[in-house]
Amino acid sequence: MLIIAYEVAMISFIDSMPITTGSRKIDIIIPSIIVALLSCSPDVSFLTKFSIFGLMALSLSFSVIVWQGLAENGLSGFQSTLNLWPRDLSDASSWFGVVVFGYGVVPFILNFRESMAFPNHVGLATKVGLVLVFLAYVVMSNFVRILFSPTHIFNGDVLQALPKSSWISLTVRLLMTFVISVTAPLIVVPCGEMIEGKLGVGIDEMSKRIAIRLLLCILCTGVSEYAPGFVHLVSFMGCFCVSITSFVLPPLFCIQLRNKRRETTKVDFVSYCDLGFLVFGILTTIMTSIMTFGDLRRSDQ
């Protein structure tokens, strides 16, 4: 689903460009071909070099968005009585899904650890990274929302606030599309490797591996054409997929491991905490997934 979300994001960027063909099927062809070709590379580690380019593109996008907000409204948004709290349970579930998706490092933490020069520092690196991300998210999201509050109500991504005719906004959307195109293969390859393992495809059978990755890209591209907006999709993915891997499976595995190590049947305080987190994870996953799935269906109607 993460690959589909990337494809939907690229479609949303291209739809807002003046150079769009007007057909989602045609617009998504070129970036999807780039993703498929890069995914077929025997070694995609070279794509990690584009990380700094992606950060530069995001910084440029944020700068352009802030400049557009200041040009339209000045600082009048900070004088308003805007309420940033969710209006109802549905909005709260959508917020929860986006937040969980943004902090969903659990499925990737082992891959990060293997690529680190000092793997034993993964805990400290994760804590520092999450704190920095938290500070950046709070400042950027609230500042931009308040800045545009007199003239915009966001029902999708923040790039909707940029004028379509501006060459600056066109450059930002092209950069974002390019960044996603070179980032998506880093998700396609691990997914393809899992399928290869299930099918018993050997590492030396490159033709079969390429065929699996191409079919995966084609399938995700086809589904993304009919998928709703990026924000609704990310909210549902965060509430369902990422929430399970972040809040349900970790305490469940911890309970199982402690039961195997424990010599007595006595339940200690840590076990109660694990059980509490497990119940919390199951309830929040079920409730928020139902709410965001309903929003997902309504947005597609």
GROMACS .gro file of C-alpha atoms in nm:
model
  301
    1MET     CA    1   0.000   0.000   0.000
    2LEU     CA    2   0.293   0.234   0.057
    3ILE     CA    3   0.389   0.203  -0.310
    4ILE     CA    4   0.030   0.286  -0.408
    5ALA     CA    5   0.042   0.591  -0.181
    6TYR     CA    6   0.358   0.709  -0.356
    7GLU     CA    7   0.191   0.662  -0.694
    8VAL     CA    8  -0.117   0.856  -0.578
    9ALA     CA    9   0.108   1.135  -0.450
   10MET     CA   10   0.276   1.165  -0.789
   11ILE     CA   11  -0.065   1.174  -0.960
   12SER     CA   12  -0.181   1.454  -0.728
   13PHE     CA   13   0.132   1.657  -0.803
   14ILE     CA   14   0.097   1.609  -1.179
   15ASP     CA   15  -0.278   1.685  -1.178
   16SER     CA   16  -0.203   2.032  -1.041
   17MET     CA   17   0.053   2.112  -1.313
   18PRO     CA   18  -0.037   2.319  -1.620
   19ILE     CA   19   0.141   2.059  -1.834
   20THR     CA   20  -0.098   1.780  -1.739
   21THR     CA   21  -0.262   1.584  -2.021
   22GLY     CA   22  -0.594   1.572  -1.837
   23SER     CA   23  -0.580   1.192  -1.819
   24ARG     CA   24  -0.459   1.024  -1.500
   25LYS     CA   25  -0.361   0.715  -1.701
   26ILE     CA   26  -0.127   0.909  -1.926
   27ASP     CA   27   0.007   1.141  -1.656
   28ILE     CA   28   0.129   0.856  -1.439
   29ILE     CA   29   0.304   0.665  -1.720
   30ILE     CA   30   0.639   0.848  -1.724
   31PRO     CA   31   0.706   0.853  -1.345
   32SER     CA   32   0.586   0.492  -1.319
   33ILE     CA   33   0.829   0.387  -1.590
   34ILE     CA   34   1.111   0.559  -1.400
   35VAL     CA   35   1.013   0.375  -1.080
   36ALA     CA   36   0.994   0.039  -1.262
   37LEU     CA   37   1.330   0.081  -1.436
   38LEU     CA   38   1.510   0.186  -1.119
   39SER     CA   39   1.348  -0.101  -0.927
   40CYS     CA   40   1.496  -0.351  -1.173
   41SER     CA   41   1.850  -0.246  -1.089
   42PRO     CA   42   2.053  -0.525  -0.921
   43ASP     CA   43   2.166  -0.277  -0.655
   44VAL     CA   44   1.952   0.026  -0.566
   45SER     CA   45   2.185   0.152  -0.293
   46PHE     CA   46   2.291   0.436  -0.523
   47LEU     CA   47   1.944   0.586  -0.478
   48THR     CA   48   2.025   0.670  -0.116
   49LYS     CA   49   2.249   0.946  -0.252
   50PHE     CA   50   1.933   1.128  -0.357
   51SER     CA   51   1.833   1.166   0.009
   52ILE     CA   52   2.009   1.501   0.040
   53PHE     CA   53   1.841   1.610  -0.283
   54GLY     CA   54   1.505   1.509  -0.138
   55LEU     CA   55   1.569   1.715   0.176
   56MET     CA   56   1.663   2.012  -0.041
   57ALA     CA   57   1.341   1.969  -0.242
   58LEU     CA   58   1.134   1.953   0.076
   59SER     CA   59   1.308   2.262   0.214
   60LEU     CA   60   1.245   2.448  -0.110
   61SER     CA   61   0.880   2.340  -0.109
   62PHE     CA   62   0.829   2.461   0.246
   63SER     CA   63   1.001   2.793   0.168
   64VAL     CA   64   0.781   2.850  -0.138
   65ILE     CA   65   0.465   2.760   0.055
   66VAL     CA   66   0.555   3.001   0.338
   67TRP     CA   67   0.637   3.274   0.086
   68GLN     CA   68   0.301   3.220  -0.087
   69GLY     CA   69   0.117   3.239   0.246
   70LEU     CA   70   0.293   3.560   0.345
   71ALA     CA   71   0.225   3.712   0.003
   72GLU     CA   72  -0.146   3.631   0.027
   73ASN     CA   73  -0.226   3.697   0.392
   74GLY     CA   74   0.075   3.846   0.564
   75LEU     CA   75   0.056   3.768   0.934
   76SER     CA   76  -0.321   3.813   0.960
   77GLY     CA   77  -0.368   3.442   1.023
   78PHE     CA   78  -0.195   3.471   1.360
   79GLN     CA   79  -0.457   3.724   1.469
   80SER     CA   80  -0.746   3.485   1.403
   81THR     CA   81  -0.914   3.254   1.653
   82LEU     CA   82  -0.843   2.939   1.454
   83ASN     CA   83  -0.916   2.614   1.635
   84LEU     CA   84  -0.658   2.349   1.543
   85TRP     CA   85  -0.822   2.068   1.741
   86PRO     CA   86  -1.005   1.792   1.549
   87ARG     CA   87  -1.374   1.871   1.506
   88ASP     CA   88  -1.497   1.516   1.564
   89LEU     CA   89  -1.386   1.155   1.603
   90SER     CA   90  -1.346   1.116   1.227
   91ASP     CA   91  -1.104   1.409   1.209
   92ALA     CA   92  -0.918   1.279   1.512
   93SER     CA   93  -0.882   0.938   1.345
   94SER     CA   94  -0.747   1.100   1.028
   95TRP     CA   95  -0.500   1.299   1.236
   96PHE     CA   96  -0.398   0.984   1.421
   97GLY     CA   97  -0.336   0.799   1.093
   98VAL     CA   98  -0.119   1.074   0.947
   99VAL     CA   99   0.083   1.105   1.268
  100VAL     CA  100   0.137   0.729   1.298
  101PHE     CA  101   0.236   0.713   0.931
  102GLY     CA  102   0.486   0.995   0.983
  103TYR     CA  103   0.646   0.823   1.283
  104GLY     CA  104   0.617   0.468   1.149
  105VAL     CA  105   0.982   0.371   1.185
  106VAL     CA  106   0.917   0.025   1.332
  107PRO     CA  107   0.891  -0.162   0.997
  108PHE     CA  108   1.217  -0.005   0.875
  109ILE     CA  109   1.427   0.007   1.190
  110LEU     CA  110   1.610  -0.320   1.119
  111ASN     CA  111   1.702  -0.204   0.768
  112PHE     CA  112   1.832   0.123   0.912
  113ARG     CA  113   2.036  -0.068   1.168
  114GLU     CA  114   2.202  -0.285   0.904
  115SER     CA  115   2.311   0.021   0.704
  116MET     CA  116   2.458   0.207   1.005
  117ALA     CA  117   2.832   0.233   1.066
  118PHE     CA  118   2.766   0.173   1.437
  119PRO     CA  119   2.454  -0.049   1.463
  120ASN     CA  120   2.461  -0.043   1.844
  121HIS     CA  121   2.370   0.328   1.832
  122VAL     CA  122   2.039   0.263   1.660
  123GLY     CA  123   1.839   0.332   1.977
  124LEU     CA  124   1.996   0.672   2.037
  125ALA     CA  125   1.976   0.763   1.666
  126THR     CA  126   1.606   0.672   1.660
  127LYS     CA  127   1.528   0.881   1.968
  128VAL     CA  128   1.715   1.186   1.839
  129GLY     CA  129   1.561   1.149   1.493
  130LEU     CA  130   1.206   1.125   1.626
  131VAL     CA  131   1.252   1.428   1.852
  132LEU     CA  132   1.383   1.636   1.561
  133VAL     CA  133   1.099   1.517   1.339
  134PHE     CA  134   0.847   1.603   1.611
  135LEU     CA  135   0.979   1.958   1.645
  136ALA     CA  136   0.986   2.006   1.267
  137TYR     CA  137   0.633   1.866   1.221
  138VAL     CA  138   0.484   2.082   1.496
  139VAL     CA  139   0.642   2.404   1.372
  140MET     CA  140   0.585   2.343   1.001
  141SER     CA  141   0.231   2.206   1.015
  142ASN     CA  142   0.088   2.456   1.262
  143PHE     CA  143   0.271   2.755   1.114
  144VAL     CA  144   0.154   2.686   0.758
  145ARG     CA  145  -0.203   2.608   0.867
  146ILE     CA  146  -0.228   2.934   1.062
  147LEU     CA  147  -0.060   3.128   0.784
  148PHE     CA  148  -0.318   3.021   0.524
  149SER     CA  149  -0.620   3.022   0.759
  150PRO     CA  150  -0.781   3.344   0.620
  151THR     CA  151  -0.797   3.211   0.262
  152HIS     CA  152  -0.762   2.830   0.257
  153ILE     CA  153  -0.924   2.524   0.410
  154PHE     CA  154  -0.705   2.224   0.337
  155ASN     CA  155  -0.883   1.904   0.239
  156GLY     CA  156  -0.572   1.752   0.083
  157ASP     CA  157  -0.199   1.819   0.062
  158VAL     CA  158  -0.065   2.166   0.132
  159LEU     CA  159   0.059   2.210  -0.225
  160GLN     CA  160  -0.301   2.293  -0.315
  161ALA     CA  161  -0.230   2.640  -0.181
  162LEU     CA  162   0.024   2.706  -0.457
  163PRO     CA  163  -0.101   2.869  -0.778
  164LYS     CA  164  -0.098   2.634  -1.075
  165SER     CA  165   0.027   2.896  -1.321
  166SER     CA  166   0.340   2.993  -1.126
  167TRP     CA  167   0.671   2.860  -1.255
  168ILE     CA  168   0.795   2.835  -0.897
  169SER     CA  169   0.510   2.605  -0.793
  170LEU     CA  170   0.560   2.406  -1.114
  171THR     CA  171   0.927   2.358  -1.022
  172VAL     CA  172   0.833   2.247  -0.671
  173ARG     CA  173   0.583   1.990  -0.800
  174LEU     CA  174   0.834   1.857  -1.053
  175LEU     CA  175   1.099   1.824  -0.783
  176MET     CA  176   0.858   1.644  -0.550
  177THR     CA  177   0.755   1.407  -0.830
  178PHE     CA  178   1.119   1.333  -0.906
  179VAL     CA  179   1.203   1.271  -0.539
  180ILE     CA  180   0.917   1.025  -0.504
  181SER     CA  181   1.019   0.854  -0.830
  182VAL     CA  182   1.368   0.781  -0.696
  183THR     CA  183   1.243   0.695  -0.346
  184ALA     CA  184   0.968   0.448  -0.441
  185PRO     CA  185   1.217   0.182  -0.567
  186LEU     CA  186   1.358   0.162  -0.214
  187ILE     CA  187   1.015   0.029  -0.114
  188VAL     CA  188   0.951  -0.178  -0.427
  189VAL     CA  189   1.271  -0.381  -0.392
  190PRO     CA  190   1.211  -0.507  -0.032
  191CYS     CA  191   0.848  -0.589  -0.120
  192GLY     CA  192   0.967  -0.776  -0.429
  193GLU     CA  193   1.225  -0.965  -0.225
  194MET     CA  194   0.955  -1.084   0.015
  195ILE     CA  195   0.750  -1.213  -0.279
  196GLU     CA  196   1.061  -1.377  -0.426
  197GLY     CA  197   1.125  -1.555  -0.098
  198LYS     CA  198   0.767  -1.686  -0.085
  199LEU     CA  199   0.792  -1.811  -0.445
  200GLY     CA  200   1.135  -1.967  -0.392
  201VAL     CA  201   1.309  -1.747  -0.649
  202GLY     CA  202   1.686  -1.763  -0.610
  203ILE     CA  203   1.912  -1.460  -0.594
  204ASP     CA  204   2.080  -1.563  -0.919
  205GLU     CA  205   1.750  -1.582  -1.111
  206MET     CA  206   1.759  -1.218  -1.212
  207SER     CA  207   1.505  -1.244  -1.493
  208LYS     CA  208   1.239  -1.379  -1.257
  209ARG     CA  209   1.323  -1.117  -0.997
  210ILE     CA  210   1.288  -0.839  -1.255
  211ALA     CA  211   0.956  -0.984  -1.373
  212ILE     CA  212   0.821  -0.986  -1.016
  213ARG     CA  213   0.925  -0.625  -0.957
  214LEU     CA  214   0.776  -0.511  -1.288
  215LEU     CA  215   0.447  -0.686  -1.215
  216LEU     CA  216   0.442  -0.528  -0.868
  217CYS     CA  217   0.494  -0.181  -1.017
  218ILE     CA  218   0.227  -0.237  -1.283
  219LEU     CA  219  -0.022  -0.361  -1.023
  220CYS     CA  220   0.037  -0.067  -0.790
  221THR     CA  221   0.016   0.181  -1.079
  222GLY     CA  222  -0.316   0.032  -1.190
  223VAL     CA  223  -0.462   0.047  -0.839
  224SER     CA  224  -0.336   0.403  -0.780
  225GLU     CA  225  -0.533   0.527  -1.080
  226TYR     CA  226  -0.858   0.448  -0.897
  227ALA     CA  227  -0.738   0.526  -0.545
  228PRO     CA  228  -0.873   0.834  -0.365
  229GLY     CA  229  -0.662   1.128  -0.253
  230PHE     CA  230  -0.318   1.088  -0.101
  231VAL     CA  231  -0.415   1.228   0.240
  232HIS     CA  232  -0.708   0.988   0.289
  233LEU     CA  233  -0.495   0.694   0.178
  234VAL     CA  234  -0.211   0.787   0.414
  235SER     CA  235  -0.457   0.824   0.703
  236PHE     CA  236  -0.599   0.477   0.648
  237MET     CA  237  -0.254   0.322   0.604
  238GLY     CA  238  -0.137   0.483   0.926
  239CYS     CA  239  -0.441   0.367   1.123
  240PHE     CA  240  -0.439   0.012   0.988
  241CYS     CA  241  -0.102  -0.102   0.854
  242VAL     CA  242   0.145   0.112   1.048
  243SER     CA  243  -0.061   0.101   1.368
  244ILE     CA  244  -0.052  -0.280   1.368
  245THR     CA  245   0.326  -0.292   1.323
  246SER     CA  246   0.384  -0.012   1.575
  247PHE     CA  247   0.130  -0.070   1.854
  248VAL     CA  248   0.004  -0.428   1.825
  249LEU     CA  249   0.291  -0.653   1.718
  250PRO     CA  250   0.569  -0.511   1.946
  251PRO     CA  251   0.387  -0.569   2.278
  252LEU     CA  252   0.258  -0.904   2.148
  253PHE     CA  253   0.612  -1.020   2.063
  254CYS     CA  254   0.737  -0.886   2.395
  255ILE     CA  255   0.476  -1.089   2.584
  256GLN     CA  256   0.568  -1.403   2.391
  257LEU     CA  257   0.942  -1.356   2.451
  258ARG     CA  258   0.894  -1.291   2.823
  259ASN     CA  259   0.676  -1.600   2.856
  260LYS     CA  260   0.948  -1.812   2.698
  261ARG     CA  261   1.219  -1.670   2.926
  262ARG     CA  262   1.016  -1.665   3.246
  263GLU     CA  263   1.063  -1.968   3.468
  264THR     CA  264   0.757  -1.902   3.686
  265THR     CA  265   0.396  -1.824   3.599
  266LYS     CA  266   0.397  -1.508   3.810
  267VAL     CA  267   0.292  -1.198   3.615
  268ASP     CA  268   0.502  -0.889   3.691
  269PHE     CA  269   0.447  -0.518   3.632
  270VAL     CA  270   0.616  -0.519   3.291
  271SER     CA  271   0.383  -0.791   3.170
  272TYR     CA  272   0.081  -0.586   3.274
  273CYS     CA  273   0.224  -0.289   3.083
  274ASP     CA  274   0.274  -0.505   2.773
  275LEU     CA  275  -0.081  -0.632   2.801
  276GLY     CA  276  -0.214  -0.278   2.845
  277PHE     CA  277  -0.026  -0.153   2.539
  278LEU     CA  278  -0.151  -0.453   2.341
  279VAL     CA  279  -0.514  -0.380   2.429
  280PHE     CA  280  -0.461  -0.010   2.355
  281GLY     CA  281  -0.305  -0.093   2.017
  282ILE     CA  282  -0.586  -0.329   1.917
  283LEU     CA  283  -0.863  -0.087   2.017
  284THR     CA  284  -0.708   0.218   1.852
  285THR     CA  285  -0.629   0.022   1.536
  286ILE     CA  286  -0.985  -0.107   1.503
  287MET     CA  287  -1.161   0.221   1.587
  288THR     CA  288  -0.945   0.453   1.377
  289SER     CA  289  -0.929   0.210   1.083
  290ILE     CA  290  -1.310   0.193   1.067
  291MET     CA  291  -1.340   0.573   1.078
  292THR     CA  292  -1.072   0.644   0.818
  293PHE     CA  293  -1.197   0.367   0.589
  294GLY     CA  294  -1.539   0.535   0.592
  295ASP     CA  295  -1.376   0.867   0.499
  296LEU     CA  296  -1.180   0.686   0.229
  297ARG     CA  297  -1.496   0.549   0.071
  298ARG     CA  298  -1.680   0.881   0.091
  299SER     CA  299  -1.391   1.070  -0.070
  300ASP     CA  300  -1.403   0.835  -0.369
  301GLN     CA  301  -1.774   0.891  -0.434
   0.00000   0.00000   0.00000
